[in-house]
Short mmCIF file of C-alpha atoms in Angstrom, two decimals:
data_model
loop_
_atom_site.label_atom_id
_atom_site.label_comp_id
_atom_site.label_asym_id
_atom_site.label_seq_id
_atom_site.Cartn_x
_atom_site.Cartn_y
_atom_site.Cartn_z
CA MET A 1 96.53 247.77 131.90
CA LEU A 2 97.02 244.89 129.36
CA TRP A 3 97.79 247.08 126.41
CA VAL A 4 100.22 249.20 128.38
CA GLY A 5 102.24 246.20 129.29
CA ILE A 6 102.16 245.04 126.04
CA LEU A 7 103.18 248.47 124.43
CA GLN A 8 106.14 248.50 127.01
CA ALA A 9 107.23 245.17 126.04
CA LEU A 10 107.31 246.22 122.19
CA ILE A 11 109.50 248.92 122.67
CA SER A 12 111.63 247.39 125.43
CA LYS A 13 111.73 243.85 123.76
CA ASN A 14 111.27 242.82 127.61
CA ARG A 15 108.54 240.08 127.99
CA SER A 16 108.18 240.48 131.61
CA PHE A 17 105.91 243.52 130.91
CA ILE A 18 103.56 241.12 129.12
CA ASP A 19 103.55 238.53 132.13
CA ASN A 20 102.75 241.37 135.07
CA ALA A 21 100.28 242.90 133.04
CA SER A 22 98.63 239.35 132.06
CA LYS A 23 98.52 238.72 135.88
CA LEU A 24 96.92 242.03 136.58
CA VAL A 25 93.97 241.37 134.50
CA GLN A 26 93.15 238.09 134.99
CA GLY A 27 89.50 237.50 136.08
CA ASN A 28 88.71 240.76 134.40
CA ILE A 29 89.14 239.71 130.89
CA SER A 30 88.39 236.43 129.35
CA GLU A 31 91.39 233.92 129.25
CA ASP A 32 91.06 233.68 125.47
CA ILE A 33 91.19 237.43 124.93
CA ILE A 34 94.46 237.63 127.11
CA LEU A 35 96.02 234.58 125.36
CA GLN A 36 95.15 236.03 121.98
CA LEU A 37 96.57 239.40 122.91
CA THR A 38 99.64 238.53 124.31
CA GLY A 39 100.73 235.72 121.91
CA GLY A 40 101.49 238.14 118.80
CA PRO A 41 103.84 240.59 120.82
CA LEU A 42 105.65 237.60 122.43
CA ILE A 43 106.32 236.37 118.66
CA TYR A 44 107.43 239.93 118.00
CA ILE A 45 109.92 240.18 120.38
CA GLY A 46 111.38 237.08 119.67
CA CYS A 47 109.56 234.45 121.89
CA ARG A 48 107.97 232.65 118.83
CA LYS A 49 107.18 229.34 120.09
CA GLU A 50 105.72 230.46 123.32
CA GLY A 51 103.90 233.06 121.48
CA LEU A 52 102.29 230.58 118.85
CA GLU A 53 101.12 228.12 121.44
CA LYS A 54 99.05 231.20 123.13
CA LEU A 55 97.73 231.98 120.26
CA ARG A 56 96.59 228.08 119.83
CA GLN A 57 95.31 227.86 123.54
CA SER A 58 93.31 230.97 122.95
CA VAL A 59 91.24 228.84 120.10
CA ASP A 60 91.44 225.72 122.41
CA LEU A 61 89.47 227.93 124.71
CA ASN A 62 87.14 229.73 122.43
CA PRO A 63 87.35 228.76 118.51
CA SER A 64 86.03 231.87 117.69
CA VAL A 65 86.74 233.85 113.86
CA GLU A 66 88.86 235.92 115.54
CA ASN A 67 90.98 233.74 117.44
CA MET A 68 91.21 231.62 114.44
CA GLU A 69 92.37 233.82 111.99
CA THR A 70 94.68 235.46 114.36
CA LEU A 71 96.40 232.24 114.87
CA ALA A 72 96.10 231.10 111.11
CA TYR A 73 97.96 234.40 110.26
CA ASN A 74 100.55 234.10 112.81
CA LEU A 75 101.39 230.64 111.57
CA TYR A 76 101.32 231.36 108.10
CA LEU A 77 104.21 234.02 109.02
CA TYR A 78 106.21 232.31 111.61
CA SER A 79 105.53 228.55 112.04
CA ASP A 80 108.20 225.89 110.58
CA GLU A 81 105.26 223.78 109.99
CA LYS A 82 104.86 225.24 106.73
CA TYR A 83 101.17 226.30 106.14
CA TYR A 84 98.96 222.98 106.72
CA GLU A 85 97.55 224.33 110.23
CA SER A 86 96.93 227.61 108.63
CA PHE A 87 95.49 226.37 105.95
CA PHE A 88 93.16 224.50 107.88
CA LEU A 89 92.05 227.17 110.22
CA TYR A 90 90.96 229.51 107.26
CA ASN A 91 88.81 226.70 105.92
CA ARG A 92 87.08 226.38 109.42
CA VAL A 93 86.60 230.27 109.21
CA LEU A 94 85.17 230.09 106.12
CA LYS A 95 82.68 227.22 107.13
CA GLU A 96 81.22 229.83 109.22
CA ARG A 97 81.86 232.56 107.19
CA PRO A 98 81.81 231.99 103.64
CA LYS A 99 82.49 235.44 102.75
CA ASP A 100 85.18 236.44 105.41
CA ILE A 101 87.80 238.32 103.15
CA TYR A 102 90.51 237.85 105.85
CA ALA A 103 89.94 234.20 105.69
CA LEU A 104 89.39 234.27 101.78
CA THR A 105 92.70 236.30 101.38
CA GLY A 106 94.67 234.36 103.78
CA LYS A 107 93.67 230.55 102.04
CA GLY A 108 94.42 232.38 98.73
CA PHE A 109 98.00 233.23 99.60
CA ILE A 110 98.56 229.60 101.08
CA LEU A 111 97.20 228.32 97.78
CA ILE A 112 99.76 230.11 95.94
CA GLN A 113 102.67 228.75 97.85
CA TYR A 114 101.06 225.36 96.58
CA ASN A 115 101.14 226.39 92.95
CA ARG A 116 97.40 226.17 93.12
CA LEU A 117 97.00 229.05 91.17
CA ALA A 118 93.10 228.56 89.87
CA GLU A 119 92.01 227.80 93.17
CA ALA A 120 93.99 230.82 94.86
CA GLU A 121 92.52 233.21 91.83
CA GLU A 122 88.85 232.00 93.13
CA CYS A 123 89.42 233.15 97.06
CA PHE A 124 91.01 236.37 95.69
CA GLN A 125 88.16 237.08 93.16
CA ASN A 126 85.64 236.03 95.83
CA ALA A 127 87.11 238.55 98.22
CA LEU A 128 87.23 241.22 95.48
CA GLU A 129 83.53 240.87 94.93
CA ILE A 130 82.96 241.55 98.31
CA SER A 131 85.24 244.44 98.87
CA PRO A 132 86.60 245.56 95.13
CA LYS A 133 89.15 247.89 97.08
CA ASP A 134 91.03 245.22 99.29
CA ALA A 135 94.20 245.92 99.31
CA ASP A 136 95.16 242.34 100.00
CA ALA A 137 93.02 240.52 97.78
CA ARG A 138 94.20 243.24 94.90
CA TYR A 139 98.07 242.32 95.51
CA GLY A 140 97.10 238.44 95.82
CA GLN A 141 95.23 239.05 92.16
CA GLY A 142 98.70 240.58 91.09
CA GLU A 143 100.74 237.44 92.35
CA ILE A 144 98.25 235.15 90.56
CA LEU A 145 99.05 237.10 86.93
CA TYR A 146 102.66 237.68 87.98
CA ASN A 147 103.15 233.83 88.23
CA ARG A 148 101.81 233.42 85.32
CA GLY A 149 103.77 235.49 83.59
CA GLU A 150 101.42 238.23 82.73
CA PHE A 151 103.57 241.19 84.08
CA GLY A 152 101.56 244.19 82.34
CA SER A 153 98.23 242.98 84.02
CA ALA A 154 100.11 242.18 87.20
CA LEU A 155 101.37 245.42 87.32
CA ASN A 156 97.86 247.13 87.08
CA GLU A 157 96.48 244.83 90.45
CA TYR A 158 99.80 246.35 92.15
CA LYS A 159 99.02 249.54 91.45
CA LYS A 160 95.46 249.18 92.62
CA SER A 161 96.92 247.72 95.86
CA LEU A 162 99.20 250.43 96.42
CA GLN A 163 96.36 252.64 95.86
CA TYR A 164 93.99 251.18 98.45
CA LYS A 165 96.94 250.02 101.06
CA VAL A 166 97.63 252.75 103.59
CA SER A 167 100.74 251.31 105.34
CA ASP A 168 103.48 248.72 104.63
CA ARG A 169 103.56 249.05 101.15
CA TYR A 170 106.86 247.52 100.69
CA ASN A 171 105.91 244.15 99.27
CA GLN A 172 103.75 246.27 96.39
CA TRP A 173 106.79 248.40 95.23
CA ILE A 174 109.00 245.45 94.99
CA ARG A 175 106.32 243.55 92.57
CA ILE A 176 105.79 246.97 91.01
CA ALA A 177 109.53 247.17 90.20
CA GLU A 178 110.19 243.47 89.38
CA CYS A 179 107.09 244.04 86.59
CA TYR A 180 108.65 247.30 85.27
CA TYR A 181 112.04 245.31 84.76
CA PHE A 182 110.31 242.35 83.03
CA LEU A 183 108.35 244.96 80.84
CA GLN A 184 111.90 246.40 80.02
CA ASN A 185 111.19 249.96 81.42
CA LEU A 186 114.24 250.11 83.78
CA THR A 187 113.69 253.55 84.55
CA LYS A 188 110.25 253.11 86.12
CA ALA A 189 111.83 249.68 87.81
CA LYS A 190 114.81 251.59 89.45
CA LYS A 191 112.38 254.48 91.07
CA ALA A 192 110.09 251.59 92.08
CA MET A 193 112.67 249.74 93.79
CA SER A 194 113.99 253.07 95.25
CA LYS A 195 110.74 253.54 96.86
CA ALA A 196 110.80 249.98 98.15
CA LEU A 197 114.25 250.74 100.01
CA LYS A 198 112.73 253.80 101.67
CA ILE A 199 110.37 251.46 103.60
CA LYS A 200 113.36 249.06 104.33
CA PRO A 201 116.37 250.61 103.92
CA ASP A 202 118.43 247.33 105.12
CA CYS A 203 116.56 244.74 102.86
CA GLU A 204 119.18 242.79 101.18
CA TYR A 205 116.92 241.60 98.47
CA ALA A 206 116.04 245.03 97.18
CA LYS A 207 119.33 246.52 97.35
CA HIS A 208 120.70 243.59 95.06
CA LEU A 209 117.45 243.88 92.72
CA LEU A 210 118.53 247.63 92.14
CA GLU A 211 122.18 247.02 91.56
CA GLU A 212 120.79 244.48 88.86
CA ILE A 213 118.53 247.32 87.47
CA SER A 214 121.05 250.28 87.77
CA GLY A 215 123.31 247.67 85.87
CA ASN A 216 120.80 246.96 83.27
CA ALA A 217 121.68 243.19 83.72
CA PHE A 218 118.65 240.91 82.91
CA TRP A 219 117.79 238.21 85.83
CA GLY A 220 115.95 236.05 83.14
CA GLU A 221 114.05 233.27 84.96
CA THR A 222 116.15 233.41 88.12
CA LEU A 223 113.61 236.21 89.63
CA LEU A 224 110.89 233.75 89.50
CA PHE A 225 112.53 231.26 91.93
CA ASP A 226 112.98 227.81 90.97
CA GLY A 227 111.93 225.32 93.09
CA TYR A 228 109.99 228.44 95.06
CA TYR A 229 106.69 225.98 95.07
CA GLU A 230 106.09 222.97 97.34
CA LYS A 231 104.36 220.24 95.20
CA ALA A 232 102.39 219.08 98.25
CA TYR A 233 98.90 219.65 98.93
CA PRO A 234 98.26 221.57 102.20
CA TYR A 235 95.53 218.86 103.63
#
């Protein structure tokens, strides 16, 4: 019943389906699970603040690894509080499960935002030792190399991530296109960017980059987004 309500809400963007389904299953499903399962869909349909609050409540009721990871991931994507809370949650998970791949990669991506590349790389390498075919860890390792300007090596990691990723491969194609561009292979850069646009046809960023590639204009260092990193530590 709850899943039916969630699905209807996602299709219609109407939260009343979630509210009604949640009431019907109360007493049959533990409260923290209801909060965890409904928080994400609420965020997706535009109720970001309330969705995040439900996920926080699920952790308050039951700080399970699953609840903490769900909250950490959504905070990373949608919170206005930057990455502090998400970072803290991933560390909590890793204290319980030092080899949790999801937490290792999540922590790694946050560390990249703070330009702490050596620490981020350690997270991704630890994840890859556990699961060499983990697409997110491979992508993260590519990000480390990309931000060091090692575009050839980064390209290899992005291709491996693309091979292991079964869905939502937009980010991989974007980075592959950028690497080819910096390696001055404009033909392959254009093909890769076109594949990214097939996944997200309305993405203005990808459209702009494809125009730049097609016009043989060189972006220089602007692609690396000056000021992208924050120089504070997420503690």
